[in-house]
XYZ file of C-alpha atoms in Angstrom:
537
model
C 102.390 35.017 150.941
C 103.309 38.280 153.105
C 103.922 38.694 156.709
C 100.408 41.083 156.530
C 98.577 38.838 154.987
C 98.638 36.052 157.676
C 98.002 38.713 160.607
C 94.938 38.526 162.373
C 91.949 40.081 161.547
C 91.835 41.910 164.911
C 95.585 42.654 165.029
C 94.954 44.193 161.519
C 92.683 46.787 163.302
C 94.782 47.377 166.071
C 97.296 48.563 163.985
C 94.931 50.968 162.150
C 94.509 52.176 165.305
C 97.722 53.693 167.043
C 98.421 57.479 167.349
C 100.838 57.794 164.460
C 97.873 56.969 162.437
C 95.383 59.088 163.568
C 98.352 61.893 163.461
C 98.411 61.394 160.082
C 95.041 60.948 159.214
C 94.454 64.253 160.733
C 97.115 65.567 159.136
C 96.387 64.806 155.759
C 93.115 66.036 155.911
C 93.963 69.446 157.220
C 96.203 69.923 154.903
C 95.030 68.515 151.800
C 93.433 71.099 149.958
C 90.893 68.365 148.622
C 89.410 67.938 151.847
C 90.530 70.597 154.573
C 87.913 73.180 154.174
C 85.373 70.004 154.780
C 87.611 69.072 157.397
C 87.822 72.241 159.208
C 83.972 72.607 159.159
C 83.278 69.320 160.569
C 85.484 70.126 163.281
C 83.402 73.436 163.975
C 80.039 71.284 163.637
C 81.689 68.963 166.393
C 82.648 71.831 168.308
C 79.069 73.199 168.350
C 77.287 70.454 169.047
C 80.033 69.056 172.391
C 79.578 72.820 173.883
C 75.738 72.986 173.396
C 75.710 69.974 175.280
C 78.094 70.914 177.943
C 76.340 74.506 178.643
C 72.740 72.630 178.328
C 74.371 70.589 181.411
C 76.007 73.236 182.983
C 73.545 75.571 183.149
C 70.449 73.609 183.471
C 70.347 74.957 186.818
C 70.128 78.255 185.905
C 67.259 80.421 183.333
C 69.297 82.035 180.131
C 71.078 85.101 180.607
C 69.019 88.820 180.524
C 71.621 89.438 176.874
C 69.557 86.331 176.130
C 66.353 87.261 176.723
C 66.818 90.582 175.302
C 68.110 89.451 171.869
C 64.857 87.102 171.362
C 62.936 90.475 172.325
C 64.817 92.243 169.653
C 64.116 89.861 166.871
C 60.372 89.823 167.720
C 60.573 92.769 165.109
C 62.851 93.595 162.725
C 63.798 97.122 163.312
C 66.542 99.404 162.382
C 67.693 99.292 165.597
C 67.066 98.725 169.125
C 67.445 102.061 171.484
C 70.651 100.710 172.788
C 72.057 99.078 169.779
C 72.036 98.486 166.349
C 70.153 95.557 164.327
C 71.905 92.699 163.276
C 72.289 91.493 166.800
C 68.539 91.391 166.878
C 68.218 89.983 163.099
C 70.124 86.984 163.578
C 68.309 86.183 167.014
C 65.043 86.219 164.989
C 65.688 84.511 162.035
C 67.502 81.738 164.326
C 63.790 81.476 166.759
C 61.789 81.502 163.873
C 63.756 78.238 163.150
C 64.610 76.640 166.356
C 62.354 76.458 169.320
C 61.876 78.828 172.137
C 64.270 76.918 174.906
C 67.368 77.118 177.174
C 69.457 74.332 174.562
C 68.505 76.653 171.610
C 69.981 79.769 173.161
C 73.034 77.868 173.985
C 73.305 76.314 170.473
C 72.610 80.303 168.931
C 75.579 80.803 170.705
C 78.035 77.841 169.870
C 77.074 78.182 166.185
C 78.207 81.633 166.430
C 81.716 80.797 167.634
C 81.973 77.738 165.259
C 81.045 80.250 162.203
C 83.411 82.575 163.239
C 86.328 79.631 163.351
C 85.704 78.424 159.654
C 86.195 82.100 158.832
C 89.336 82.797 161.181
C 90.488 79.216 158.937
C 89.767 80.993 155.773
C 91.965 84.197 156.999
C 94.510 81.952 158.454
C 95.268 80.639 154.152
C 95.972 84.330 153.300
C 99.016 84.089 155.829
C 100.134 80.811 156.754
C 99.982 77.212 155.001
C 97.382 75.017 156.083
C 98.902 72.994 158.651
C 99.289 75.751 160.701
C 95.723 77.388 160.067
C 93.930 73.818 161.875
C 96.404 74.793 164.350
C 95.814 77.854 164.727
C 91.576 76.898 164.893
C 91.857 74.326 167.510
C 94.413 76.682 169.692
C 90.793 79.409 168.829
C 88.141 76.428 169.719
C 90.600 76.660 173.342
C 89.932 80.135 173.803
C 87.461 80.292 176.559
C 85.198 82.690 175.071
C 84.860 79.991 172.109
C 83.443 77.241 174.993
C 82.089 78.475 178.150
C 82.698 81.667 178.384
C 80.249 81.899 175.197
C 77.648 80.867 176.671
C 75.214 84.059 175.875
C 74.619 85.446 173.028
C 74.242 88.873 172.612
C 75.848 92.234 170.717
C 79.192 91.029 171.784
C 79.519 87.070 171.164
C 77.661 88.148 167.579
C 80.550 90.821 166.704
C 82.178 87.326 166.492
C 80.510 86.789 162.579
C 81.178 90.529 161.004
C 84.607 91.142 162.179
C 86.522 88.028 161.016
C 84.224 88.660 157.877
C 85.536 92.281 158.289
C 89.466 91.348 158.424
C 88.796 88.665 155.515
C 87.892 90.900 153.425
C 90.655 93.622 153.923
C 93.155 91.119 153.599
C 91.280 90.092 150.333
C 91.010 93.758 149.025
C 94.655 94.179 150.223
C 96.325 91.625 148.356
C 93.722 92.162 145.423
C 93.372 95.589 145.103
C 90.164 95.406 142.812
C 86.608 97.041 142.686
C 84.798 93.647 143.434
C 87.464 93.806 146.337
C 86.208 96.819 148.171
C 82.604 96.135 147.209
C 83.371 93.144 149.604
C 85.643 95.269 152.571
C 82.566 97.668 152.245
C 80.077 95.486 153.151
C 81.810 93.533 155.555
C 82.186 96.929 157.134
C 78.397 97.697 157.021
C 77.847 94.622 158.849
C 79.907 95.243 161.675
C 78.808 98.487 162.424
C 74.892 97.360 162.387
C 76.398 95.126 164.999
C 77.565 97.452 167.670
C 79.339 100.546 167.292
C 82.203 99.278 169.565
C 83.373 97.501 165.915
C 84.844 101.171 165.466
C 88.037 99.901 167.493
C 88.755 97.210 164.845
C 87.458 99.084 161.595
C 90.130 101.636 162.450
C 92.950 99.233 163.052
C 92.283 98.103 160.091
C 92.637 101.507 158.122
C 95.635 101.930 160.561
C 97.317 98.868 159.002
C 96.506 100.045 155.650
C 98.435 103.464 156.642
C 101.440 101.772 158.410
C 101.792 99.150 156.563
C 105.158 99.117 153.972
C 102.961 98.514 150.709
C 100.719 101.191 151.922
C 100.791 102.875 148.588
C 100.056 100.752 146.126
C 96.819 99.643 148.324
C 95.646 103.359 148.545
C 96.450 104.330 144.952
C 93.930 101.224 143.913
C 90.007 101.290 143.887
C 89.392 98.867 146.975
C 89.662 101.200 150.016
C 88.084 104.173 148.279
C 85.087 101.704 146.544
C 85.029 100.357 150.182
C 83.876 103.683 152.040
C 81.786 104.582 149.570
C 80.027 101.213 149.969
C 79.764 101.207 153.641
C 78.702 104.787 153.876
C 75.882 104.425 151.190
C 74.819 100.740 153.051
C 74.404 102.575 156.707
C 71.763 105.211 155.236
C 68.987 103.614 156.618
C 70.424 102.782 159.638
C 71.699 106.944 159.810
C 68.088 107.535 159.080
C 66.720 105.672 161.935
C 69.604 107.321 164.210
C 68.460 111.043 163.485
C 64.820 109.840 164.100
C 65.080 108.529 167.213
C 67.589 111.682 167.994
C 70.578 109.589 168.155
C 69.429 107.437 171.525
C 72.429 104.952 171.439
C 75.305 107.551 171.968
C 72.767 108.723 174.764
C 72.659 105.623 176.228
C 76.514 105.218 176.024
C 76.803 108.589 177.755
C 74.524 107.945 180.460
C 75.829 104.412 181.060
C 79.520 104.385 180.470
C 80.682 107.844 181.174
C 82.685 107.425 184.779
C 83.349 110.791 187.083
C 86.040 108.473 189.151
C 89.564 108.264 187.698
C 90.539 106.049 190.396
C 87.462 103.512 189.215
C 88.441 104.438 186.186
C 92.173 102.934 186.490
C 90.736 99.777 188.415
C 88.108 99.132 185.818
C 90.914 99.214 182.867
C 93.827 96.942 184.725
C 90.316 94.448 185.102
C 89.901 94.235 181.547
C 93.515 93.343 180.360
C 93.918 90.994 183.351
C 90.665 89.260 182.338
C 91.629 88.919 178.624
C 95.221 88.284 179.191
C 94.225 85.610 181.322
C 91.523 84.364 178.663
C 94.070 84.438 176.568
C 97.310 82.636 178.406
C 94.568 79.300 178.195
C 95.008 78.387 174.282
C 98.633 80.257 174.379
C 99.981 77.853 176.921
C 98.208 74.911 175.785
C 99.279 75.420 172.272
C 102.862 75.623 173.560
C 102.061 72.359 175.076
C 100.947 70.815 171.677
C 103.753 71.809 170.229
C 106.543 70.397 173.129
C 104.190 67.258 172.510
C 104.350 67.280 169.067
C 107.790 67.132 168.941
C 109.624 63.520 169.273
C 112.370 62.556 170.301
C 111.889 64.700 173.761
C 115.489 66.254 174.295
C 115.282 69.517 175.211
C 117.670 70.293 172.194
C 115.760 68.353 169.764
C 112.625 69.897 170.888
C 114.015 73.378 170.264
C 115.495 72.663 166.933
C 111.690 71.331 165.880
C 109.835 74.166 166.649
C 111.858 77.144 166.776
C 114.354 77.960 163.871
C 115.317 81.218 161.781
C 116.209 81.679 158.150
C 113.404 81.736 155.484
C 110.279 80.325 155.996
C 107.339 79.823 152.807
C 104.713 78.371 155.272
C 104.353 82.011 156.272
C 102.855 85.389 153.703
C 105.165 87.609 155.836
C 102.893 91.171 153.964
C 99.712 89.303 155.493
C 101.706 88.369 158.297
C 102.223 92.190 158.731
C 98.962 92.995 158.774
C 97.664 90.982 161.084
C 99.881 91.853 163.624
C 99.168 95.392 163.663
C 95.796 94.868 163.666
C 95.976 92.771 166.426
C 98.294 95.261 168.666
C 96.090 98.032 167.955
C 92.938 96.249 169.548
C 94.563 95.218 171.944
C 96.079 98.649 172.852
C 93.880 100.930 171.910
C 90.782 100.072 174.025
C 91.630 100.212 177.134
C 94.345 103.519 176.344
C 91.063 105.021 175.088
C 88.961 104.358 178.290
C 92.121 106.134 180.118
C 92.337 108.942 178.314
C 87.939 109.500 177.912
C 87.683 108.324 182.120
C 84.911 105.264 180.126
C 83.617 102.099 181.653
C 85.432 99.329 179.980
C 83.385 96.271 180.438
C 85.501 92.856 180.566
C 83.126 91.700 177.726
C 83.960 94.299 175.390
C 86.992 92.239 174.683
C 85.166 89.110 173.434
C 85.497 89.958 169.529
C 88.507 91.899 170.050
C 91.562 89.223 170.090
C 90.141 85.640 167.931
C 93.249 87.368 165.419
C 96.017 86.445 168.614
C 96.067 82.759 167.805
C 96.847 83.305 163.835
C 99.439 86.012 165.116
C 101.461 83.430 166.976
C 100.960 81.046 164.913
C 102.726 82.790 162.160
C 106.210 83.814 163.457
C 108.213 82.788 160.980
C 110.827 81.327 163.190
C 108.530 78.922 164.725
C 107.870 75.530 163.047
C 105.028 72.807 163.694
C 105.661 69.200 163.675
C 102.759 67.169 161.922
C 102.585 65.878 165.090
C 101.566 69.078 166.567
C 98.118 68.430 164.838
C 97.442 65.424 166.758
C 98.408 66.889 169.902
C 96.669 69.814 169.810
C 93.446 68.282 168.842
C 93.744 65.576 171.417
C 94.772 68.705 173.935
C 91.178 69.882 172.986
C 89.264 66.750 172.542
C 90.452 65.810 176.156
C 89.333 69.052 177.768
C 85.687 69.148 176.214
C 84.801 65.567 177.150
C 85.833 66.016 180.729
C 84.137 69.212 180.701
C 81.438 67.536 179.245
C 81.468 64.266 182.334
C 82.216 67.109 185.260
C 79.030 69.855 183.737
C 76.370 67.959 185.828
C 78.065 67.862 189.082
C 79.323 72.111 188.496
C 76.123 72.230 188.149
C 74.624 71.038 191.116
C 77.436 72.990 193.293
C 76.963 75.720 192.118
C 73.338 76.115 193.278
C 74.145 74.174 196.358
C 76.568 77.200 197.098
C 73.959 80.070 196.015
C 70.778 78.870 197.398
C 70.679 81.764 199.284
C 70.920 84.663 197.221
C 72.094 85.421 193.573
C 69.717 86.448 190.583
C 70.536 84.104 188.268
C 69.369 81.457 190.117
C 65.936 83.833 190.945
C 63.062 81.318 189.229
C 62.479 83.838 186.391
C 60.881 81.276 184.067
C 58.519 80.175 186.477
C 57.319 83.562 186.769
C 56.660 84.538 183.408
C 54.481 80.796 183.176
C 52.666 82.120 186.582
C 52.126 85.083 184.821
C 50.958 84.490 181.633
C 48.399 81.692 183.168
C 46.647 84.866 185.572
C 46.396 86.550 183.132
C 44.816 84.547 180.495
C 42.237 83.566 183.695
C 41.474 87.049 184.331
C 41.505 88.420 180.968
C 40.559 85.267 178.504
C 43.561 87.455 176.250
C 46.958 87.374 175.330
C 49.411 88.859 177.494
C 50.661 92.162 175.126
C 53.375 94.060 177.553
C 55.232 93.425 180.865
C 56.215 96.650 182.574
C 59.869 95.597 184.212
C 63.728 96.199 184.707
C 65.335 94.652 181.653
C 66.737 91.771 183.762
C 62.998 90.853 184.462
C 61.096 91.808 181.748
C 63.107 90.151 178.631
C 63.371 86.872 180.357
C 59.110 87.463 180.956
C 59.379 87.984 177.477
C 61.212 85.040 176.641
C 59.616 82.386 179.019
C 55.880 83.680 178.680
C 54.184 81.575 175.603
C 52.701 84.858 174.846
C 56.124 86.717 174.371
C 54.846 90.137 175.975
C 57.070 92.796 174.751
C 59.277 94.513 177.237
C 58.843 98.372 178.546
C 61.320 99.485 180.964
C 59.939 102.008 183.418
C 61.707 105.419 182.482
C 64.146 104.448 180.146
C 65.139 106.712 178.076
C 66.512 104.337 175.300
C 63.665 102.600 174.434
C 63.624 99.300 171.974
C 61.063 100.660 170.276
C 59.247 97.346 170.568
C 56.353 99.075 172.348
C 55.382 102.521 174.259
C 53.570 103.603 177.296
C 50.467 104.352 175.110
C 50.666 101.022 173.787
C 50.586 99.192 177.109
C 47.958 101.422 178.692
C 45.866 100.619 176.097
C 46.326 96.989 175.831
C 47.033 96.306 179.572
C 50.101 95.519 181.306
C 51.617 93.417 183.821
C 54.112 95.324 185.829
C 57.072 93.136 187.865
C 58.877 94.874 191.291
C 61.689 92.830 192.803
C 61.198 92.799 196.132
C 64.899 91.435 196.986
C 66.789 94.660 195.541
C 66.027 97.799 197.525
C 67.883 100.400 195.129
C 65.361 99.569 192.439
C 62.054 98.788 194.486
C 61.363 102.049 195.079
C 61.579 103.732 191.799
C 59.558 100.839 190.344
C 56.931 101.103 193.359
C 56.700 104.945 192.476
C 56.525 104.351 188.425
C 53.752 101.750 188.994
C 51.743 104.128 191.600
C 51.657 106.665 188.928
C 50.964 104.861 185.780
C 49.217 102.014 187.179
C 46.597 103.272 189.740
C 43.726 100.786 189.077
C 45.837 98.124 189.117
C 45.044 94.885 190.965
C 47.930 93.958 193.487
C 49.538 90.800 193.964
C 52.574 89.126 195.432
C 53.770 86.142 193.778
C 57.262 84.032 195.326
C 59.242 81.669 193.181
C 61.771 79.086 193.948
C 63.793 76.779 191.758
C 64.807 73.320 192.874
C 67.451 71.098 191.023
C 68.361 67.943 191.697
C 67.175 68.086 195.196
C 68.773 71.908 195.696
C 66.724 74.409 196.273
C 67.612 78.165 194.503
C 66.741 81.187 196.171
C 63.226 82.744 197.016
C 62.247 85.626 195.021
C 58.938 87.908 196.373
C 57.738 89.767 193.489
C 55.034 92.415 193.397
C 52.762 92.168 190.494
C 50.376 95.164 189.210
C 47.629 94.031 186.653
C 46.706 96.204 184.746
C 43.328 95.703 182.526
C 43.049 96.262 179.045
C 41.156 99.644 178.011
C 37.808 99.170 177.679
């Protein structure tokens, strides 16, 4: 009889139980072709699910963010585009509410899906340049990246740039290596997607026909079918969308103009040093804890044993060093060009704008050639990561609770905006025995009436020249309108009080005051001034 045999039960277990074996339990199954993809997507699932939770927790304090609000408006109707934007934004915000209900936790999950999509496909670009022990890798260090957690917390044009562009960069490297018709058909498309997302895609749609020019097998990719099938495919798919853009007189770039054009090169300067501070700093998080996964990962600790494990030159087959290539220049041209560009055109570079710009910065790392990953290093890292989301996930209640504690006294995203819209929508079904068609409001007020109200009024901003198209003056005069002026911001009070005196003369007055209280908090009082306006007879 063996040793084994006569060991306890319990022992037995105890031994299935210690970290080598979970190392290489989660090492075999991210790298066994058998079961990684499965493996990889379960991961994702699990990622979704922990960071609904924690943002459901962390922001219960707190109504969803106007992006929010504003993308449920948008998919009320499915349009060729949206004044300030284009579709798809809006098209995957209404297909996901016609699903899932109309509440905080599904915003938060819209969000934390989109992220955990966007990792499987980063995975699935990460095998067309490294092996796969170093594409889980390379997803966890991605599922680290703050704007993959918290900083993803709303959805909107930017977080959903986050499904077309690793689509986009999946299918060049696919059409690269390929070089087929099918191939480009593919790039194409992927290319037509991104640009119904926002037009800022531009930035990575050329650094990808950048890398196609720079790159050292340039030529036999542009003597082959795929790039050329590839603009012909994306300029045939945007007709409609082109179309809509000469109809409506080409309202986005007006919008950009208006918005984004800066006559300060001194704000100008400051606004640009912001952005690559922010996403360096974004970025240092997964760099330096993956650095710390990988110190882990390596056993004995001696500093010279340590450095012999992960860092070594000569020839490496874990890495496709033409890929490689590509991805690298990609990656340094969005991350250069940007904020170069907002120098050189004096543009407003939003922080945000960088959100779908660097999820490629992970794989680059990752595949140096010279650097090599312990099986170890799969453990670690996930542990690194499994660590961090369940403490976020113990310590989102209490954030939660001090932050409101600290900004009871001002601050509009604690202002009780989804009490409003139920105060609302409950006068006006009292005075009118109807549903509530339009709210007449800033965008920060008006999409969140929109989203809050059960009637789901559609949104018209007072004077704005970039108009959803969801509804018109005409529209609202003629079914009635409730019109929303924030009493608590002077700079827009006025211009509101003005638009309402002019379009809404018979309007019965009223003043309404909200206040949120959580957990024994209370959130700052908001005085609104309400105009209700009848229906025609």
């Amino acid at each position: 009889m063996s040793t084994a045999s006569t060991l306890p039960a319990a022992r037995r277990t105890h031994r299935k139980l210690t970290i080598r074996r979970i190392a290489a339990w989660i090492a075999s199954r991210a790298t066994d072709p058998r079961t990684s993809l499965w493996f990889v997507i379960g991961f994702a699932l699990v990622h979704a699910v922990l960071w609904t939770l924690i943002l459901v927790k962390l922001k219960a304090a707190q109504d969803i963010h106007m992006d929010v609000a504003e993308a449920y408006a948008w998919g009320q109707r499915f349009l060729l585009g949206y004044g300030k934007h284009p579709p798809l934004s809006g098209w995957i915000a209404g297909i996901w509410f016609r699903i899932f209900p109309v509440t905080n936790w599904s915003t938060y999950a819209l969000a934390m899906t989109t992220v955990s999509f966007a990792l499987v496909v980063c995975w699935l670009i990460a095998l067309r340049v490294v092996d796969r022990r170093r594409a889980f890798f390379m997803v966890v260090m991605l599922a680290l990246y703050p704007i993959f957690n918290f900083k993803g917390f709303k959805y909107n044009a930017d977080l959903a740039q986050l499904v077309p562009l690793p689509l986009l960069v999946l299918a060049y490297l696919n059409a690269f290596e390929k070089r087929s018709f099918k191939s480009g058909l593919w790039l194409g498309f992927a290319g037509m997607l991104a640009l119904m997302t926002k037009y800022w895609v531009v930035t990575m749609i050329g650094a990808v026909g950048l890398a196609a020019l720079i790159h050292p097998q340039r030529t036999q990719f542009l003597r082959s079918p795929a790039p050329w099938v590839a603009i012909g495919t994306m300029a045939v798919a945007m007709i409609p969308h082109l179309v809509w853009l000469e109809e409506v007189d080409f309202v986005p770039f007006t919008y950009a103009g208006d918005v984004y054009a800066l006559s300060s090169r001194a704000l100008n300067v400051q606004l640009v040093i912001g952005y690559v501070v922010h996403n360096v700093g974004l970025l240092a998080i997964p760099v330096v804890l993956g650095l710390v996964a990988l110190l882990l990962g390596s056993v004995p600790w001696r500093p010279s044993d340590v450095l012999a494990r992960i860092w070594s030159r000569g020839p490496n087959p874990a890495v496709n060093l033409p890929q490689a290539l590509n991805v690298w220049i990609i990656q340094l041209i969005v991350a250069i060009g940007p904020p170069l560009g907002a120098l050189a055109f004096t543009v407003y570079i939003k922080t945000d704008w960088g959100i779908p710009l660097f999820f490629l910065v992970p794989l680059a790392l990752v595949a140096i050639p010279s650097l090599r990953f312990p099986r170890m290093a799969l453990f670690s890292i996930t542990a690194i990561w499994f660590v961090a989301t369940i403490a976020t996930l113990i310590a989102a209640p209490s954030i939660a609770t001090q932050e409101i504690a600290s900004n009871h006294i001002g601050g509009s995203t604690y202002a009780a905006r989804s009490e409003l819209a139920r105060e609302l929508t409950q006068t006006w079904q009292d005075r009118f025995h109807s549903r509530w068609a339009v709210v007449v409001a800033r965008s920060d007020i008006g999409e969140p009436m929109t989203f809050y109200s059960p009637d789901h009024p559609a949104s018209l901003v007072p004077g704005e020249a970039w108009s959803s198209g969801l509804t018109s003056l005409d529209e609202a005069k003629r079914l009635g309108f409730i019109g929303v002026c924030d009493t608590t911001d002077p700079v827009f009070l006025k211009p509101c009080e003005a638009w309402m005196a002019e379009h809404a003369k018979d309007a019965e007055p009223l003043v309404m005051t909200t206040m949120r209280f959580f957990n024994g908090h209370p959130g700052p009082s908001t005085v609104w001034k309400v105009y209700l306006v009848p229906p025609a007879k």
